[in-house]
Amino acid sequence: MSIEKEWMHQTNVYEVNVRQYTPEGTFDAFALHLPRLRNMGVQTLWFMPITPIAQKNKKGTIGSPYACADYVSINPEFGTLADFKNLVAKAQGIGFKIIIDWVANHTGWDHLWTIEHPDWYKKDEASGDFKRASGMDDIIELDFGNQAMRTAMIDAMRFWIVECGIDGFRCDLAFWVQLDFWVDAKNELAKTKKLFWLAEADSIDHPAYMQVFNASYTWAWMHKTEAFCKQQFSFNDLLQLLQQYLHTPGMKAWFTSNHDENSWNGTEYEKYDYLAKALAVFSCTWPGIPLIYSGQELPNNKRLAFFDKDEIEWKEDVLLHQFYKTLLAMHASHVALSPLVGVDRIDTTANDKVLAYIRRKDGEAVFVAINFFNEELTFEITRNMDEGNYYDVFSGNSIAVKQSQMRLGPGGFIVLSS
């Protein structure tokens, strides 16, 4: 296994919303947070789109970063190309990997290509104008049947690899783009650098895309856990969904928040209430990689505006720093938590309310139990648990699991390592 493959299969991803991260909203201002994030255990930084924003038909006062005006320039809101190159070099110098958001399906209405190459876009049959992307008036769709456009798109992606040394892409709405483009892009760009590819697509719905992407979103899990917390989905159905994921290809990226969810559907505390922290534990210990959004470590209880300046309200005391540091350090270093290692359900006397599981590798193990219900539970392990003593990764206390009754509060959890 190559070094590149190892980091891709053991990483975590932290989404950076540059605009809202600091009062300045710049690359230079964000750079001041690098030591804190590195101490917390963040390994890969994903930057939301860093390209200029189209002004025609823009939304809000600033517009959406997903309405690109030029694929090979920097949004002046954030700084200069030199500023971004310096940020990448500084971050990589202390151990981070860097991926950037790539919005291939569509651009803004006044992207350079609309003037230079209007034939690269789909057309609306009724109006004869550019075709709006589904449900979004500020963006228009590119035509991936046009080979010249595809070549230019891949060249634009290569620009950021060559000029700035990035390590990969998070591909926006990856399943809106025909698969053969991604195949061509990955093959072509691999000639320049081996990259990490993260798809905004769920492998349950789009398994074929995993021939290209290293990891995919888990939209179904994210939505169904919210529905469960609102008593619209059963615990047994959640367990069945997890089984589906175990039988779909590629690594899974688990998350409770991101830029879309926070802005449009609410913070993780609005969505999951008592279960929010437990789902973060799950994201870091179930097979796959965890995704964390800007400010979740605060924790951030604020919906951030999408089209306007609305900064994260940082405090001196980042309350969940140590919580995430413990989880991310274990995910990065424990052999049993590699995304390539499987998982076994542990039977308890509360199987209808507790998700208990163990992951084993080379004689080492991690045991997790999560109370998915908003009530205190006492239970015992009945089957599948390994003998021996474990220690609680949060408290450091030693626990003889098979000889102990376990008590978990509402949404409570325990994480044990052998």
Coordinates of C-alpha atoms in Angstrom, one line a residue:
M1 CA 0.0 0.0 0.0
S2 CA 1.4 3.4 -1.0
I3 CA 1.8 6.3 1.3
E4 CA -0.8 8.2 -0.7
K5 CA -3.3 5.4 -0.3
E6 CA -2.7 5.1 3.4
W7 CA -3.5 8.8 4.1
M8 CA -6.7 8.6 1.9
H9 CA -7.9 5.6 3.8
Q10 CA -7.2 6.9 7.3
T11 CA -8.0 10.6 7.0
N12 CA -10.7 12.9 8.3
V13 CA -12.1 16.0 6.5
Y14 CA -12.8 19.4 7.9
E15 CA -14.9 21.7 5.7
V16 CA -13.7 25.3 5.7
N17 CA -16.2 28.1 5.1
V18 CA -13.7 30.9 4.5
R19 CA -16.2 33.7 4.2
Q20 CA -17.8 33.0 7.6
Y21 CA -14.8 31.6 9.5
T22 CA -13.4 35.0 10.6
P23 CA -14.5 38.7 10.7
E24 CA -12.0 39.3 7.8
G25 CA -13.2 36.2 5.8
T26 CA -9.8 35.8 4.2
F27 CA -7.2 33.1 3.7
D28 CA -4.7 34.9 5.8
A29 CA -7.2 35.2 8.7
F30 CA -8.1 31.6 8.5
A31 CA -4.4 30.6 8.6
L32 CA -4.3 31.7 12.2
H33 CA -6.6 28.8 13.1
L34 CA -4.3 26.2 11.6
P35 CA -2.4 25.3 14.8
R36 CA -5.6 24.9 16.7
L37 CA -7.1 22.6 14.0
R38 CA -3.9 20.6 13.8
N39 CA -3.9 20.2 17.6
M40 CA -7.5 19.0 17.4
G41 CA -6.4 16.3 15.0
V42 CA -7.8 17.5 11.7
Q43 CA -6.0 15.9 8.8
T44 CA -7.6 17.1 5.5
L45 CA -8.9 20.6 5.0
W46 CA -11.7 21.0 2.4
F47 CA -12.1 24.5 1.2
M48 CA -15.5 25.5 -0.1
P49 CA -15.2 27.1 -3.6
I50 CA -12.4 29.6 -3.8
T51 CA -13.2 30.9 -7.3
P52 CA -14.8 34.3 -8.1
I53 CA -18.6 34.5 -7.8
A54 CA -20.8 35.4 -10.8
Q55 CA -22.6 38.7 -10.3
K56 CA -25.5 38.3 -12.8
N57 CA -28.6 36.9 -11.0
K58 CA -26.6 36.5 -7.8
K59 CA -28.4 35.8 -4.6
G60 CA -28.0 37.9 -1.4
T61 CA -25.4 40.6 -1.1
I62 CA -22.4 38.5 -2.0
G63 CA -23.8 35.5 -3.9
S64 CA -23.2 31.8 -3.8
P65 CA -19.6 30.5 -4.0
Y66 CA -21.2 27.7 -6.0
A67 CA -22.0 30.1 -8.9
C68 CA -18.5 30.3 -10.4
A69 CA -17.4 33.2 -12.7
D70 CA -13.9 31.8 -13.6
Y71 CA -12.5 28.4 -12.8
V72 CA -8.9 29.5 -12.7
S73 CA -9.0 32.7 -10.5
I74 CA -9.3 33.4 -6.8
N75 CA -12.4 35.1 -5.2
P76 CA -11.0 38.5 -4.3
E77 CA -13.2 38.3 -1.2
F78 CA -10.7 35.8 0.2
G79 CA -7.4 37.3 -1.0
T80 CA -5.1 36.6 -3.9
L81 CA -3.7 33.5 -5.6
A82 CA -0.5 34.2 -3.8
D83 CA -2.4 34.2 -0.5
F84 CA -3.9 30.8 -1.2
K85 CA -0.6 29.3 -2.3
N86 CA 0.9 30.5 0.9
L87 CA -1.9 29.0 2.9
V88 CA -1.6 25.7 1.2
A89 CA 2.1 25.6 1.7
K90 CA 1.8 26.6 5.4
A91 CA -0.9 24.0 6.0
Q92 CA 0.9 21.2 4.2
G93 CA 4.0 22.1 6.0
I94 CA 2.4 21.2 9.3
G95 CA 0.8 18.0 8.1
F96 CA -2.5 18.9 6.5
K97 CA -3.8 17.7 3.1
I98 CA -5.7 20.2 1.1
I99 CA -8.7 19.5 -1.1
I100 CA -10.9 22.2 -2.9
D101 CA -14.5 22.2 -3.9
W102 CA -15.0 21.6 -7.6
V103 CA -18.3 22.6 -9.1
A104 CA -18.4 20.9 -12.5
N105 CA -22.0 20.7 -13.4
H106 CA -22.8 24.4 -13.6
T107 CA -21.4 28.0 -13.5
G108 CA -22.8 31.4 -12.8
W109 CA -24.6 33.4 -15.5
D110 CA -21.6 35.6 -16.3
H111 CA -18.8 33.0 -16.2
L112 CA -16.1 33.8 -18.7
W113 CA -17.2 30.8 -20.8
T114 CA -20.6 32.2 -21.3
I115 CA -18.9 34.9 -23.4
E116 CA -16.0 33.0 -24.9
H117 CA -17.7 29.6 -25.4
P118 CA -21.5 29.9 -25.2
D119 CA -21.8 26.6 -27.1
W120 CA -20.4 24.8 -24.0
Y121 CA -23.7 25.3 -22.2
K122 CA -27.0 23.5 -22.4
K123 CA -29.8 25.6 -23.8
D124 CA -33.4 26.1 -22.6
E125 CA -35.6 25.0 -25.5
A126 CA -38.4 27.4 -24.5
S127 CA -36.3 30.6 -24.1
G128 CA -33.3 29.8 -26.2
D129 CA -31.2 31.1 -23.2
F130 CA -28.8 29.1 -21.0
K131 CA -30.5 26.3 -19.1
R132 CA -30.9 27.0 -15.4
A133 CA -29.8 24.3 -13.0
S134 CA -32.7 22.4 -11.3
G135 CA -34.3 24.6 -8.7
M136 CA -31.5 27.2 -8.7
D137 CA -31.9 30.5 -10.6
D138 CA -28.3 31.7 -10.1
I139 CA -26.6 28.9 -12.0
I140 CA -26.6 27.4 -15.5
E141 CA -25.7 24.0 -16.7
L142 CA -22.7 22.9 -18.8
D143 CA -22.9 20.5 -21.7
F144 CA -20.8 17.5 -21.0
G145 CA -21.4 16.2 -24.5
N146 CA -19.0 18.9 -25.6
Q147 CA -15.5 17.5 -25.7
A148 CA -13.8 20.9 -25.9
M149 CA -15.6 22.0 -22.7
R150 CA -14.6 18.7 -21.0
T151 CA -10.9 19.2 -21.9
A152 CA -11.0 22.8 -20.6
M153 CA -12.6 21.7 -17.4
I154 CA -9.9 19.1 -16.8
D155 CA -7.2 21.7 -17.6
A156 CA -8.8 24.1 -15.0
M157 CA -8.6 21.4 -12.4
R158 CA -5.0 20.7 -13.3
F159 CA -4.3 24.4 -12.8
W160 CA -4.9 24.1 -9.0
I161 CA -2.8 21.0 -8.7
V162 CA 0.2 22.5 -10.6
E163 CA 0.0 26.1 -9.3
C164 CA -1.0 25.4 -5.7
G165 CA -0.2 21.8 -5.0
I166 CA -3.6 20.7 -3.7
D167 CA -4.2 17.1 -2.9
G168 CA -7.7 16.5 -4.2
F169 CA -11.2 17.6 -4.9
R170 CA -14.6 17.5 -3.2
C171 CA -16.9 17.3 -6.2
D172 CA -20.1 19.2 -5.8
L173 CA -23.3 17.3 -6.9
A174 CA -21.0 14.7 -8.5
F175 CA -23.9 12.6 -9.7
W176 CA -25.3 15.5 -11.7
V177 CA -22.3 15.1 -13.9
Q178 CA -22.1 12.1 -16.2
L179 CA -19.8 9.4 -14.9
D180 CA -17.6 9.1 -17.9
F181 CA -16.3 12.7 -17.4
W182 CA -15.1 11.9 -13.9
V183 CA -13.4 8.7 -15.2
D184 CA -11.6 10.8 -17.8
A185 CA -10.7 13.6 -15.3
K186 CA -9.3 11.2 -12.7
N187 CA -7.3 9.3 -15.3
E188 CA -5.9 12.4 -16.9
L189 CA -5.1 14.2 -13.6
A190 CA -3.4 11.1 -12.2
K191 CA -0.6 11.8 -14.6
T192 CA 0.1 15.0 -12.6
K193 CA -0.6 13.8 -9.1
K194 CA -2.4 11.0 -7.2
L195 CA -5.5 12.7 -5.7
F196 CA -8.1 12.2 -3.1
W197 CA -11.6 12.3 -4.7
L198 CA -14.7 13.0 -2.4
A199 CA -18.1 12.8 -4.0
E200 CA -21.2 14.7 -3.0
A201 CA -23.2 11.6 -3.9
D202 CA -24.5 8.7 -1.9
S203 CA -23.1 5.3 -2.8
I204 CA -26.5 3.7 -2.0
D205 CA -28.1 5.7 -4.9
H206 CA -25.0 6.0 -7.2
P207 CA -22.8 3.0 -6.6
A208 CA -21.2 3.2 -10.1
Y209 CA -19.6 6.5 -9.2
M210 CA -17.4 4.8 -6.7
Q211 CA -15.2 3.5 -9.5
V212 CA -13.8 7.0 -9.5
F213 CA -14.3 8.4 -6.0
N214 CA -12.4 7.4 -2.9
A215 CA -15.3 8.4 -0.6
S216 CA -18.9 9.4 -0.9
Y217 CA -21.5 11.2 1.2
T218 CA -24.0 9.4 3.4
W219 CA -27.0 11.6 2.7
A220 CA -29.5 8.8 3.5
W221 CA -28.1 8.2 6.9
M222 CA -27.9 11.9 7.7
H223 CA -31.6 12.5 6.7
K224 CA -32.9 9.3 8.3
T225 CA -31.2 9.9 11.7
E226 CA -32.9 13.3 11.7
A227 CA -36.2 11.7 10.9
F228 CA -35.6 9.2 13.7
C229 CA -35.0 12.0 16.2
K230 CA -38.4 13.5 15.1
Q231 CA -40.0 10.0 15.5
Q232 CA -40.6 9.7 11.7
F233 CA -38.2 6.7 11.3
S234 CA -37.7 3.6 13.4
F235 CA -34.5 2.4 15.1
N236 CA -34.8 -1.0 13.2
D237 CA -34.9 0.9 9.9
L238 CA -31.7 2.7 10.9
L239 CA -30.0 -0.6 11.5
Q240 CA -31.2 -1.9 8.1
L241 CA -29.8 1.3 6.4
L242 CA -26.4 0.7 8.0
Q243 CA -26.5 -2.8 6.5
Q244 CA -27.2 -1.3 3.1
Y245 CA -24.1 0.9 3.4
L246 CA -21.9 -2.0 4.4
H247 CA -22.8 -3.6 1.1
T248 CA -22.2 -0.6 -1.2
P249 CA -18.8 0.2 -2.7
G250 CA -16.3 2.8 -1.5
M251 CA -15.6 4.5 1.7
K252 CA -18.4 6.4 3.4
A253 CA -18.1 9.9 4.7
W254 CA -20.2 10.4 7.8
F255 CA -21.5 13.8 8.9
T256 CA -24.1 15.6 10.9
S257 CA -23.6 19.1 9.4
N258 CA -22.2 20.9 6.4
H259 CA -22.7 24.3 4.6
D260 CA -26.1 23.3 3.1
E261 CA -27.4 21.5 6.2
N262 CA -26.4 24.3 8.6
S263 CA -27.8 27.1 6.5
W264 CA -31.0 25.6 5.2
N265 CA -32.0 22.8 7.6
G266 CA -30.5 23.9 10.9
T267 CA -27.6 23.1 13.2
E268 CA -27.0 19.6 14.3
Y269 CA -28.6 20.6 17.6
E270 CA -31.8 21.7 15.9
K271 CA -31.8 18.5 13.9
Y272 CA -30.7 15.9 16.4
D273 CA -31.1 17.5 19.8
Y274 CA -30.0 14.9 22.4
L275 CA -28.3 12.7 19.8
A276 CA -26.0 15.3 18.2
K277 CA -22.8 14.3 20.1
A278 CA -23.5 10.6 19.9
L279 CA -23.8 10.8 16.1
A280 CA -20.4 12.6 16.0
V281 CA -19.0 9.6 17.9
F282 CA -20.6 7.3 15.4
S283 CA -19.1 9.3 12.5
C284 CA -15.6 8.7 13.9
T285 CA -15.9 5.1 14.8
W286 CA -18.1 3.4 12.2
P287 CA -16.3 2.2 9.0
G288 CA -15.6 5.2 6.9
I289 CA -14.2 8.7 7.4
P290 CA -15.7 11.6 9.5
L291 CA -16.7 15.0 8.0
I292 CA -16.7 18.0 10.3
Y293 CA -18.1 21.5 9.4
S294 CA -16.6 24.8 10.4
G295 CA -17.4 25.6 14.0
Q296 CA -18.9 22.3 15.1
E297 CA -16.2 22.1 17.6
L298 CA -17.4 25.3 19.3
P299 CA -20.2 24.0 19.3
N300 CA -21.9 26.3 16.8
N301 CA -25.6 26.8 17.5
K302 CA -26.1 29.3 14.8
R303 CA -27.4 28.9 11.2
L304 CA -24.9 30.8 9.0
A305 CA -26.3 32.8 6.1
F306 CA -25.4 31.3 2.7
F307 CA -25.4 34.4 0.4
D308 CA -24.2 37.1 2.9
K309 CA -21.5 37.7 5.4
D310 CA -22.4 36.0 8.7
E311 CA -19.4 35.0 10.7
I312 CA -18.9 32.2 13.1
E313 CA -18.9 33.6 16.7
W314 CA -15.7 32.1 18.0
K315 CA -15.1 32.1 21.7
E316 CA -11.8 31.7 23.6
D317 CA -13.0 28.4 25.0
V318 CA -13.8 25.9 22.2
L319 CA -15.8 23.5 24.3
L320 CA -15.7 20.4 22.1
H321 CA -12.1 20.7 21.1
Q322 CA -11.0 17.9 23.4
F323 CA -14.0 15.8 22.5
Y324 CA -13.1 15.9 18.8
K325 CA -9.4 15.6 19.5
T326 CA -10.0 12.3 21.3
L327 CA -12.1 10.9 18.5
L328 CA -9.9 12.1 15.6
A329 CA -6.7 10.9 17.3
M330 CA -8.2 7.5 17.8
H331 CA -9.6 7.4 14.2
A332 CA -6.2 8.3 12.8
S333 CA -4.1 6.0 14.9
H334 CA -6.1 2.9 16.0
V335 CA -5.6 0.0 13.6
A336 CA -9.1 -1.2 14.2
L337 CA -10.6 2.1 12.9
S338 CA -9.2 2.0 9.4
P339 CA -12.1 2.5 7.0
L340 CA -11.0 -0.9 5.4
V341 CA -11.7 -2.8 8.7
G342 CA -15.2 -4.3 9.2
V343 CA -17.6 -4.0 12.1
D344 CA -19.5 -6.5 14.2
R345 CA -22.7 -5.8 16.1
I346 CA -22.6 -6.7 19.8
D347 CA -25.8 -8.1 21.3
T348 CA -27.1 -6.5 24.5
T349 CA -30.2 -6.7 26.6
A350 CA -31.3 -3.4 24.9
N351 CA -30.8 -4.3 21.3
D352 CA -34.0 -2.4 20.4
K353 CA -32.5 0.9 21.6
V354 CA -28.7 0.6 21.8
L355 CA -26.3 0.3 18.9
A356 CA -23.3 -1.6 20.2
Y357 CA -20.5 -2.6 17.9
I358 CA -16.9 -3.7 17.9
R359 CA -14.1 -3.3 15.3
R360 CA -11.1 -5.6 15.5
K361 CA -7.7 -5.7 13.8
D362 CA -4.3 -7.3 14.7
G363 CA -5.4 -8.2 18.2
E364 CA -6.7 -4.6 18.9
A365 CA -10.3 -3.6 19.3
V366 CA -12.6 -0.6 19.7
F367 CA -16.0 -1.1 21.3
V368 CA -18.8 1.5 21.0
A369 CA -22.2 1.6 22.5
I370 CA -24.7 4.4 21.7
N371 CA -28.1 4.9 23.3
F372 CA -30.3 6.2 20.4
F373 CA -33.2 7.1 22.7
N374 CA -34.0 10.1 24.8
E375 CA -34.2 8.1 28.0
E376 CA -31.7 6.5 30.5
L377 CA -31.0 2.9 29.8
T378 CA -29.3 0.1 31.8
F379 CA -28.2 -3.0 29.9
E380 CA -25.7 -5.9 29.8
I381 CA -23.8 -7.4 26.9
T382 CA -25.0 -10.8 26.0
R383 CA -23.1 -12.0 22.9
N384 CA -20.1 -11.4 20.6
M385 CA -18.0 -9.3 23.0
D386 CA -14.3 -10.1 23.4
E387 CA -12.9 -11.0 26.8
G388 CA -10.5 -8.7 28.5
N389 CA -10.2 -5.3 30.0
Y390 CA -10.8 -2.1 28.0
Y391 CA -10.3 1.6 28.9
D392 CA -12.7 4.4 28.3
V393 CA -11.1 6.7 25.7
F394 CA -12.7 9.8 27.2
S395 CA -12.1 9.2 31.0
G396 CA -9.2 6.8 30.8
N397 CA -10.9 4.4 33.3
S398 CA -10.4 0.7 33.0
I399 CA -13.6 -1.4 32.4
A400 CA -14.2 -5.1 32.4
V401 CA -17.0 -5.0 29.8
K402 CA -18.5 -8.5 30.0
Q403 CA -18.7 -8.2 33.8
S404 CA -20.3 -4.8 33.9
Q405 CA -23.8 -3.4 33.7
M406 CA -23.7 -0.4 31.4
R407 CA -25.8 2.7 32.0
L408 CA -26.2 5.4 29.3
G409 CA -28.1 8.6 29.6
P410 CA -30.4 10.0 26.8
G411 CA -28.2 9.9 23.7
G412 CA -25.4 8.6 25.8
F413 CA -22.4 6.8 24.5
I414 CA -19.2 4.9 25.6
V415 CA -16.1 4.3 23.5
L416 CA -13.7 1.7 24.7
S417 CA -10.3 0.6 23.4
S418 CA -8.5 -2.6 24.2

